[in-house]
Amino acid sequence: MTATEILAEAAIAFGHDVKKTEVAGMAQRGGVVSSHLRFGAKVLSPQITPGSADVLLGFEAAEGMRWRHMLRPSGLALMNTGRLVPPVVDIGLFEYPDDPVASVRAAGTRVYSFDASAIAHELGDMRLGNTVMLGAISDHLPFSAEVLEQCILKRFASKKAELIELNRRAFAAGRAAAAKAAASEVA
Amino acid sequence: MAAVVKEKARPAPAQSRLLMSGNDAVSRAVWEAGVRVAAAYPGTPATEMLEVISTYPDLYAEWSVNEKVSLEVAFGAAMAGSRSFCAMKHVGMNVASDALMTLTLTGVAGGLVIAIADDVGLSSSQNEQDSRYWGRFAHVPVLEPSDSQEAHDFTLAAFELSERFQTPVILRLTTRICHVKGLVTVGERREHAVAGFVKDVSRWVMVPGAAGRRLPLMFERENKLRAEAEISPLNGVEPGTDRRVGFVTSGPAYMHVRESFPDAPVLKLGFTCPVPIELVRHFATQCDQLVVVEEVEPLIENEIKAQGIAALGKDILPRSGELSPSILKPAIAKLLGEALPDVVKITPMQVFPRPPTMCAACPHLGVYYTLAQMRNVTISGDIGCYTLGFGQPWNALDACISMGASMGMALGLDKGRAESEKDKKIIAVIGDSTFMHMGMQGLLDIVYNKGNVTVLLLDNRAVGMTGGQANPGTGRDINGEEVPRVDFASLVKALGVREERVHVLNPYELPKLFKTLREESKIAEPSVIITNQPCVLVEHYKARKPFRVLEDKCTGCGNCVEVGCPAIHVTRRDKVIRPSGKEVERSFVRIESAACTGCGLCLQPCAPDAIVPVEALSMPIHVVKPS
C-alpha cells in the first residue's frame, strides 16, 4: 500500500489527478492485500475494471497470478518470484501453484519476473522489497524514473542516511532486474 | 511502561492540495469546522478518523469505551454549544442508537455531525447494513459524499446544516470513501463562539410530557429539511445527450455511473435524506427511463417509487456488495438490449485463498491451541482478532454475532442445553476491549443468574483488530498520556465472580493454561481466566531471540503446526505406516526466523526438542560473561 502511495505522489508531481484504493481491516492480518492506482487528467471511479490495467505489480508470486485478470490483453505483469506461503497451504488444505510466472505467461500475459525478495534480503532488509518493485516499474510509467526515485527517497529524508542509500540501491537493483527480465523476454 | 505522549501535527496551510483518504479529509474538515470535542470507538473502516483528528491541535479527542458513550460525549458538548463530532462503523450505530433516537427530539445547540462508515462489501465486518436507514428512523438529514474532496466539503456543509436546523446530521461514508485516497484542497480553521449550556428542562430533559411536546417540532424540522434538500447545492443535475437512461445516484456509486455512462443524464444526490422528490420528478421528465444506483439498500428507489415516479434499481442491480463499472455496464447493456461488454468474459485464475491469520507470536495462539485440545465444549466467541479462532488449524470458536455477545450467548447455551448436552462445557472467549465495550453487562448477567460458564478474557492491552488503539485497559489515552488502568481481576470480582474462580495467566504457559481451563470448566459456576500478555503489534511489545528447527531432529509430528503460527512452514509432507499398521501423515517444518519473535509456543508441543534458538548455533562453547 505504501508503494502505491509513492506511485501516486509521483503521478501528482507530473500534474495528474489520482485515485488510490486501499484495503485494510482483515487484510492487516495476513489476508490478501490489493491496491489500485488510477491517474490521468481526471479520475472518476477509483476501482480498476478487470481487463483494463496497464501494469500489474505482483509483490508475491501467487498474488500476481490471482490478479492477472485485471490486466488488459497487452498489459504488463511485473512479478516477484518470492513466495509467502499462508498457513492454509502449510497445513495441507490447498496447494501452492507450481510456477505462478509460467501460468500467467501461459495465459497470454507479458511477464517480467525476478526475485525481489532475494534482492531485498541481500540488501539486508525485507522491507526494501517495496522499493525494489518500484524500481522495476519505473521504466514502464509515462513519467521519468528519477522523479519516482525522488519520491521514495524523500520519505527517508528525516531518517538515517544509510536508509536513503539502501533504498537507492534497492531501486537501482529492481530497475536492473526488470530490464534484464525484459531483455531475456525479447531474446 | 513509560507513556509516549504523541505530538500534535502542524496542519498544512489552507489551499494546500493534499493526497487524502476520505477519513483524512473528514478529519481535516472537522478541524477546520472549529470542532472542540470529537469521540469514537475504533472500528473498520472508520478508525482512522479519530486517530487523525487526535493529531490536530485546538480540540479534545477521545477513544470512548463504546459508540453509545462516544455519541453521548459528542452530544453533551453540543448541548454546551460546542461543535462536536462522533465517528463509528455501521454496526456502531446499533449500539449508539438508543441515544440517537432521543437526541433527535432535543436537537442540538452546537453543531453535531455523526460520521457512519458502512462496510459495503464486508471487508471487515459481521454484516452489511445500510446506515442511511437511521436518517429515516431518527428523522435526521443524511449527506453522502462520493470522494475525498466531497468528504471534506460535505463535513463542513453538515456542520452548517446542523446548526441552522438544530439537528444532528449523519455523514454517510462507505469503505470506498474512507479508504480511497484522492486530491483534496483544504481550507482554514474557523473558531466558533461557544454559548455554554443553557438550562432548559423542557428541551434537555426528555420525560414523556416534554418529549411529546418535542415530537411536532421534530416533524416540522423534517419538513423544512425536505424543502432544503430540494434546493441544496449538494444535489445537482448533470445533463447528458444519451437520454435512454437517466441515473439517480449517490455516494461512491456516482463515480461508477459517471465513468460507465459519460453521455447519460445524471441526478447526483449528496443530500439524500429526506429525498428531494420534486427534483427527481423533474429529472425523470428529461429521460426515457430512470435507474437508481445506490449502495446498498433500495432506499431512494423505494421512496421515489412510492411517490409515483417510475424507476428501476435493485430489479436490475445486485442487492448486496459494492457496485463498480464492471457491474453497471453489463446491467444497463442488458436493459437496453445491447451486446455485453468484453469485461464480463474475463475469469480470474484459480489460486488458493489467503484468509487472515493471527500474527506470529500472538498471545491468542496459545489460547486457541489449548481450546483446540478441549473435548465436549461449545465455544461462544466475540469480535476481534480472536474471532479467527474459528478457522484452521484450531476450529475452536462456534459462534460470533456482535460486540460482547459471547457472554449472553454462553449463558443462553448453558440454560437452553439439551438433555444430551448435560455434561457439555460452555466457554466464552472475549477480548479486553470488547469486554469493556459491551461484555461486562453480559458477565454480570451470567453471575446474577448463576450461569455455568467459563470465561476466557484475553487481555492484550489494545484494540488489536483495528491496529492496536489504546483503551481503558492500556493505561494510556488517545494522546498516549498515562491514565488509570483497569484491573480486570478486581473488576470481575466486583461483578460477583468468586475470588477462587478468577485466574490471571500467561497464555504462553500452555500446560498451566490447559490445566486451569479444564478444571474451571468442570466447576458448575462462573469462572474467569484472564490472559495477560500484550498484543505483538503494540509499541512496547518486546521481541525475543528467534527460533529455528533442527532438520535432523524434526520427526514430522506436526504438533507445532497445530499452534497456527504463520512463521512455521511445512517443507515436506509424507505418509508412513506405523508398526501398529496405522497410517500417519508427517509434516516436516522450518521456522521463518525473520518473522519469529521467540515467544516459545511451538517449543512446548515439540516432542523431539527439535526447535532451538537461532543464536545457540553460532554461540561459542565457552561463554564468557561480560564483567
Coordinates of C-alpha atoms in Angstrom, one line a residue, chain B residues 243-562:
Chain B
R243 CA -31.3 10.1 -22.7
R244 CA -32.3 6.5 -23.0
V245 CA -31.4 6.1 -19.3
G246 CA -31.2 8.8 -16.6
F247 CA -29.4 7.9 -13.4
V248 CA -30.3 8.9 -9.9
T249 CA -27.2 8.1 -7.8
S250 CA -25.4 8.9 -4.5
G251 CA -22.1 8.2 -2.8
P252 CA -19.3 6.3 -4.5
A253 CA -21.8 4.8 -6.9
Y254 CA -21.9 8.2 -8.6
M255 CA -18.3 7.8 -9.7
H256 CA -19.0 4.4 -11.2
V257 CA -22.1 5.8 -13.0
R258 CA -20.2 8.8 -14.4
E259 CA -17.3 6.6 -15.5
S260 CA -19.5 4.0 -17.2
F261 CA -22.0 6.3 -18.9
P262 CA -20.3 9.6 -19.8
D263 CA -23.1 10.7 -22.0
A264 CA -26.1 9.9 -19.8
P265 CA -28.0 12.5 -17.7
V266 CA -27.3 12.1 -14.0
L267 CA -29.0 13.4 -11.0
K268 CA -26.3 13.3 -8.3
L269 CA -27.6 13.3 -4.8
G270 CA -25.4 14.4 -1.9
F271 CA -28.2 15.4 0.4
T272 CA -30.1 12.1 0.3
C273 CA -32.4 12.1 3.3
P274 CA -35.0 13.5 3.0
V275 CA -35.0 12.6 -0.7
P276 CA -35.7 15.7 -2.9
I277 CA -38.7 14.1 -4.6
E278 CA -39.6 17.1 -6.8
L279 CA -36.1 17.3 -8.1
V280 CA -36.3 13.6 -9.0
R281 CA -39.7 14.1 -10.6
H282 CA -38.5 16.9 -12.8
F283 CA -35.3 15.0 -13.7
A284 CA -37.5 12.0 -14.7
T285 CA -39.2 14.1 -17.4
Q286 CA -35.8 14.6 -19.1
C287 CA -35.0 10.9 -19.8
D288 CA -36.8 7.8 -21.2
Q289 CA -36.4 5.8 -18.0
L290 CA -34.8 6.2 -14.6
V291 CA -32.4 3.9 -12.9
V292 CA -31.5 4.4 -9.3
V293 CA -27.9 3.4 -8.4
E294 CA -27.2 3.3 -4.7
E295 CA -25.3 1.2 -2.2
V296 CA -26.7 -0.9 -0.6
E297 CA -30.5 -0.9 0.1
P298 CA -33.1 0.5 -2.3
L299 CA -33.9 3.5 -0.1
I300 CA -34.0 6.3 -2.6
E301 CA -35.5 3.9 -5.1
N302 CA -38.4 2.8 -2.9
E303 CA -39.2 6.4 -1.7
I304 CA -39.4 7.8 -5.3
K305 CA -41.4 4.8 -6.4
A306 CA -43.8 5.4 -3.5
Q307 CA -44.3 8.9 -4.9
G308 CA -45.4 7.5 -8.2
I309 CA -42.2 8.0 -10.1
A310 CA -41.4 5.1 -12.4
A311 CA -37.8 3.8 -11.8
L312 CA -35.7 0.7 -11.9
G313 CA -33.0 -0.1 -9.3
K314 CA -32.4 -3.3 -7.4
D315 CA -34.6 -5.1 -10.0
I316 CA -31.6 -5.0 -12.3
L317 CA -28.7 -4.4 -9.9
P318 CA -27.3 -6.5 -7.1
R319 CA -28.9 -6.3 -3.6
S320 CA -25.6 -6.6 -1.8
G321 CA -21.9 -5.7 -2.1
E322 CA -20.1 -2.9 -3.8
L323 CA -21.1 -1.6 -7.2
S324 CA -18.5 -0.9 -9.9
P325 CA -18.4 -0.2 -13.6
S326 CA -17.9 -3.9 -14.3
I327 CA -21.3 -4.5 -12.6
L328 CA -23.1 -1.4 -14.0
K329 CA -22.1 -1.7 -17.7
P330 CA -23.5 -5.2 -18.3
A331 CA -26.7 -4.5 -16.3
I332 CA -27.5 -1.4 -18.4
A333 CA -26.4 -3.1 -21.7
K334 CA -28.9 -5.9 -20.9
L335 CA -31.7 -3.3 -20.1
L336 CA -31.1 -1.6 -23.4
G337 CA -30.8 -4.9 -25.3
E338 CA -27.2 -4.2 -26.3
A339 CA -24.3 -6.7 -26.6
L340 CA -22.5 -7.4 -23.3
P341 CA -19.1 -5.6 -22.9
D342 CA -15.9 -7.8 -23.0
V343 CA -15.3 -7.3 -19.4
V344 CA -17.8 -9.9 -18.4
K345 CA -15.9 -12.7 -20.2
I346 CA -12.7 -12.4 -18.1
T347 CA -12.3 -15.1 -15.5
P348 CA -9.7 -14.9 -12.7
M349 CA -7.0 -17.6 -12.4
Q350 CA -7.6 -20.2 -9.6
V351 CA -5.3 -19.6 -6.6
F352 CA -5.5 -20.8 -3.0
P353 CA -7.4 -18.5 -0.7
R354 CA -5.4 -16.3 1.7
P355 CA -7.6 -15.9 4.8
P356 CA -6.5 -13.5 7.5
T357 CA -4.4 -15.2 10.2
M358 CA -3.2 -14.3 13.7
C359 CA 0.3 -12.8 13.9
A360 CA 3.5 -14.7 14.6
A361 CA 3.8 -15.0 18.5
C362 CA 0.2 -13.6 19.0
P363 CA -0.8 -14.4 22.6
H364 CA -4.1 -15.7 21.3
L365 CA -2.3 -18.6 19.6
G366 CA -1.7 -20.3 23.0
V367 CA -5.3 -19.8 23.9
Y368 CA -6.6 -21.4 20.7
Y369 CA -4.1 -24.2 20.7
T370 CA -5.4 -25.0 24.2
L371 CA -9.0 -24.6 23.3
A372 CA -8.5 -27.0 20.3
Q373 CA -7.4 -29.7 22.8
M374 CA -10.7 -29.4 24.7
R375 CA -13.4 -32.0 24.1
N376 CA -17.2 -31.8 24.6
V377 CA -17.3 -28.0 24.6
T378 CA -19.2 -25.2 22.9
I379 CA -17.2 -22.0 22.5
S380 CA -19.1 -18.8 22.4
G381 CA -16.9 -16.2 20.6
D382 CA -16.7 -12.4 20.2
I383 CA -15.5 -9.7 17.9
G384 CA -11.7 -9.1 17.5
C385 CA -8.6 -10.8 16.1
Y386 CA -9.5 -13.9 18.2
T387 CA -12.7 -14.4 16.1
L388 CA -10.1 -16.0 13.7
G389 CA -10.0 -19.0 16.2
F390 CA -13.0 -20.4 14.3
G391 CA -10.6 -21.2 11.4
Q392 CA -7.8 -23.6 10.7
P393 CA -6.0 -25.2 12.4
W394 CA -7.8 -24.5 15.6
N395 CA -11.6 -24.9 14.8
A396 CA -12.1 -23.5 18.3
L397 CA -14.9 -20.9 18.1
D398 CA -18.5 -21.9 17.5
A399 CA -20.5 -18.6 17.4
C400 CA -20.0 -14.9 16.9
I401 CA -22.5 -12.2 16.2
S402 CA -21.9 -8.8 17.8
M403 CA -19.7 -6.9 20.3
G404 CA -19.9 -8.5 23.8
A405 CA -22.4 -11.2 22.7
S406 CA -20.2 -14.1 23.7
M407 CA -21.4 -13.6 27.3
G408 CA -25.1 -13.6 26.8
M409 CA -24.9 -16.3 24.2
A410 CA -22.9 -18.5 26.5
L411 CA -25.5 -18.1 29.3
G412 CA -28.2 -19.0 26.8
L413 CA -26.3 -22.0 25.6
D414 CA -26.0 -23.1 29.2
K415 CA -29.6 -22.6 30.1
G416 CA -31.0 -23.9 26.9
R417 CA -28.9 -27.0 26.6
A418 CA -30.5 -30.3 25.5
E419 CA -30.6 -33.3 27.8
S420 CA -27.9 -34.9 25.6
E421 CA -25.6 -31.9 26.3
K422 CA -25.8 -32.3 30.1
D423 CA -22.0 -32.6 30.5
K424 CA -21.1 -30.1 27.8
K425 CA -18.8 -27.3 28.9
I426 CA -19.6 -23.8 27.8
I427 CA -16.7 -21.5 27.3
A428 CA -16.9 -17.8 26.3
V429 CA -13.9 -16.0 24.7
I430 CA -13.7 -12.2 24.7
G431 CA -11.0 -9.6 24.3
D432 CA -10.3 -6.8 26.8
S433 CA -11.6 -4.0 24.6
T434 CA -14.8 -5.9 23.6
F435 CA -15.3 -6.8 27.3
M436 CA -15.3 -3.1 28.3
H437 CA -17.3 -2.1 25.2
M438 CA -20.4 -4.4 25.9
G439 CA -19.2 -7.6 27.6
M440 CA -19.2 -6.5 31.2
Q441 CA -23.0 -6.4 31.4
G442 CA -23.2 -10.0 29.9
L443 CA -20.8 -11.3 32.6
L444 CA -22.8 -9.6 35.3
D445 CA -25.9 -11.4 33.9
I446 CA -24.0 -14.7 34.0
V447 CA -23.1 -14.2 37.6
Y448 CA -26.5 -12.8 38.6
N449 CA -28.3 -15.8 37.0
K450 CA -25.9 -18.4 38.3
G451 CA -24.7 -19.5 34.8
N452 CA -22.3 -22.4 34.3
V453 CA -19.8 -20.6 32.0
T454 CA -16.1 -20.4 31.9
V455 CA -15.0 -17.0 30.5
L456 CA -11.6 -16.5 28.9
L457 CA -10.8 -12.8 29.0
L458 CA -8.0 -12.2 26.6
D459 CA -6.3 -9.0 27.9
N460 CA -3.8 -7.9 25.3
R461 CA -4.0 -4.3 26.4
A462 CA -5.1 -2.9 23.0
V463 CA -7.8 -2.9 20.4
G464 CA -5.9 -5.4 18.2
M465 CA -8.0 -5.9 15.2
T466 CA -8.2 -2.2 14.2
G467 CA -4.4 -1.7 14.7
G468 CA -3.6 -1.6 18.4
Q469 CA -5.5 1.5 19.6
A470 CA -5.5 2.4 23.3
N471 CA -8.4 1.5 25.6
P472 CA -9.0 1.8 29.4
G473 CA -7.0 -1.4 29.9
T474 CA -4.0 0.1 28.2
G475 CA -3.3 2.7 30.8
R476 CA -2.9 5.3 28.1
D477 CA -5.4 7.6 26.3
I478 CA -5.6 8.5 22.6
N479 CA -2.8 11.0 23.0
G480 CA -0.5 8.5 24.7
E481 CA -0.9 10.1 28.1
E482 CA -1.0 8.0 31.2
V483 CA -4.4 7.3 32.7
P484 CA -5.7 4.9 35.3
R485 CA -5.6 1.3 34.1
V486 CA -8.5 -1.1 34.6
D487 CA -7.7 -4.0 36.9
F488 CA -9.7 -6.8 35.2
A489 CA -9.3 -9.3 38.1
S490 CA -10.8 -6.7 40.6
L491 CA -13.4 -5.8 38.1
V492 CA -14.8 -9.3 37.5
K493 CA -14.7 -10.0 41.3
A494 CA -16.7 -6.8 41.8
L495 CA -19.2 -8.1 39.4
G496 CA -19.6 -11.1 41.7
V497 CA -17.3 -13.8 40.3
R498 CA -15.8 -15.6 43.4
E499 CA -12.2 -15.0 44.1
E500 CA -11.2 -18.7 43.8
R501 CA -12.7 -18.7 40.3
V502 CA -10.6 -15.8 39.0
H503 CA -7.2 -16.7 37.5
V504 CA -4.7 -14.4 35.8
L505 CA -2.4 -16.5 33.5
N506 CA 0.4 -16.1 31.0
P507 CA -1.1 -17.6 27.7
Y508 CA 2.4 -18.7 26.6
E509 CA 2.5 -21.2 29.5
L510 CA 0.4 -23.9 27.8
P511 CA 0.3 -26.7 30.5
K512 CA -0.9 -24.3 33.1
L513 CA -3.5 -22.8 30.8
F514 CA -4.8 -26.2 29.8
K515 CA -5.0 -27.4 33.4
T516 CA -6.8 -24.3 34.6
L517 CA -9.2 -24.3 31.7
R518 CA -10.1 -28.0 32.2
E519 CA -10.6 -27.6 36.0
E520 CA -12.6 -24.5 35.8
S521 CA -14.9 -25.8 33.0
K522 CA -15.8 -28.7 35.3
I523 CA -16.9 -26.4 38.1
A524 CA -20.6 -25.5 37.7
E525 CA -20.3 -21.8 38.4
P526 CA -19.0 -18.8 36.6
S527 CA -15.2 -18.6 36.3
V528 CA -13.0 -16.1 34.6
I529 CA -9.5 -16.8 33.3
I530 CA -7.7 -13.6 32.3
T531 CA -4.6 -13.9 30.0
N532 CA -2.2 -11.1 30.5
Q533 CA 0.3 -10.8 27.6
P534 CA 0.3 -7.8 25.2
C535 CA -0.6 -7.7 21.5
V536 CA 2.6 -8.1 19.4
L537 CA 1.7 -5.1 17.3
V538 CA 1.8 -2.5 20.1
E539 CA 4.9 -0.3 20.5
H540 CA 6.1 -1.8 23.8
Y541 CA 6.0 -5.4 22.7
K542 CA 9.5 -6.8 23.2
A543 CA 10.6 -9.5 20.6
R544 CA 12.9 -12.1 21.9
K545 CA 15.6 -14.2 20.1
P546 CA 14.0 -16.2 17.2
F547 CA 14.0 -19.9 16.9
R548 CA 14.9 -22.4 14.2
V549 CA 14.2 -26.1 13.5
L550 CA 17.0 -28.7 13.6
E551 CA 16.2 -30.6 10.5
D552 CA 17.7 -33.9 11.5
K553 CA 15.8 -33.9 14.8
C554 CA 12.3 -33.0 13.3
T555 CA 10.2 -36.2 13.3
G556 CA 7.4 -34.6 11.3
C557 CA 4.8 -35.0 14.1
G558 CA 3.2 -31.7 13.1
N559 CA 2.4 -30.7 16.7
C560 CA 3.9 -27.2 16.2
V561 CA 1.8 -26.7 13.1
E562 CA -1.3 -27.0 15.3

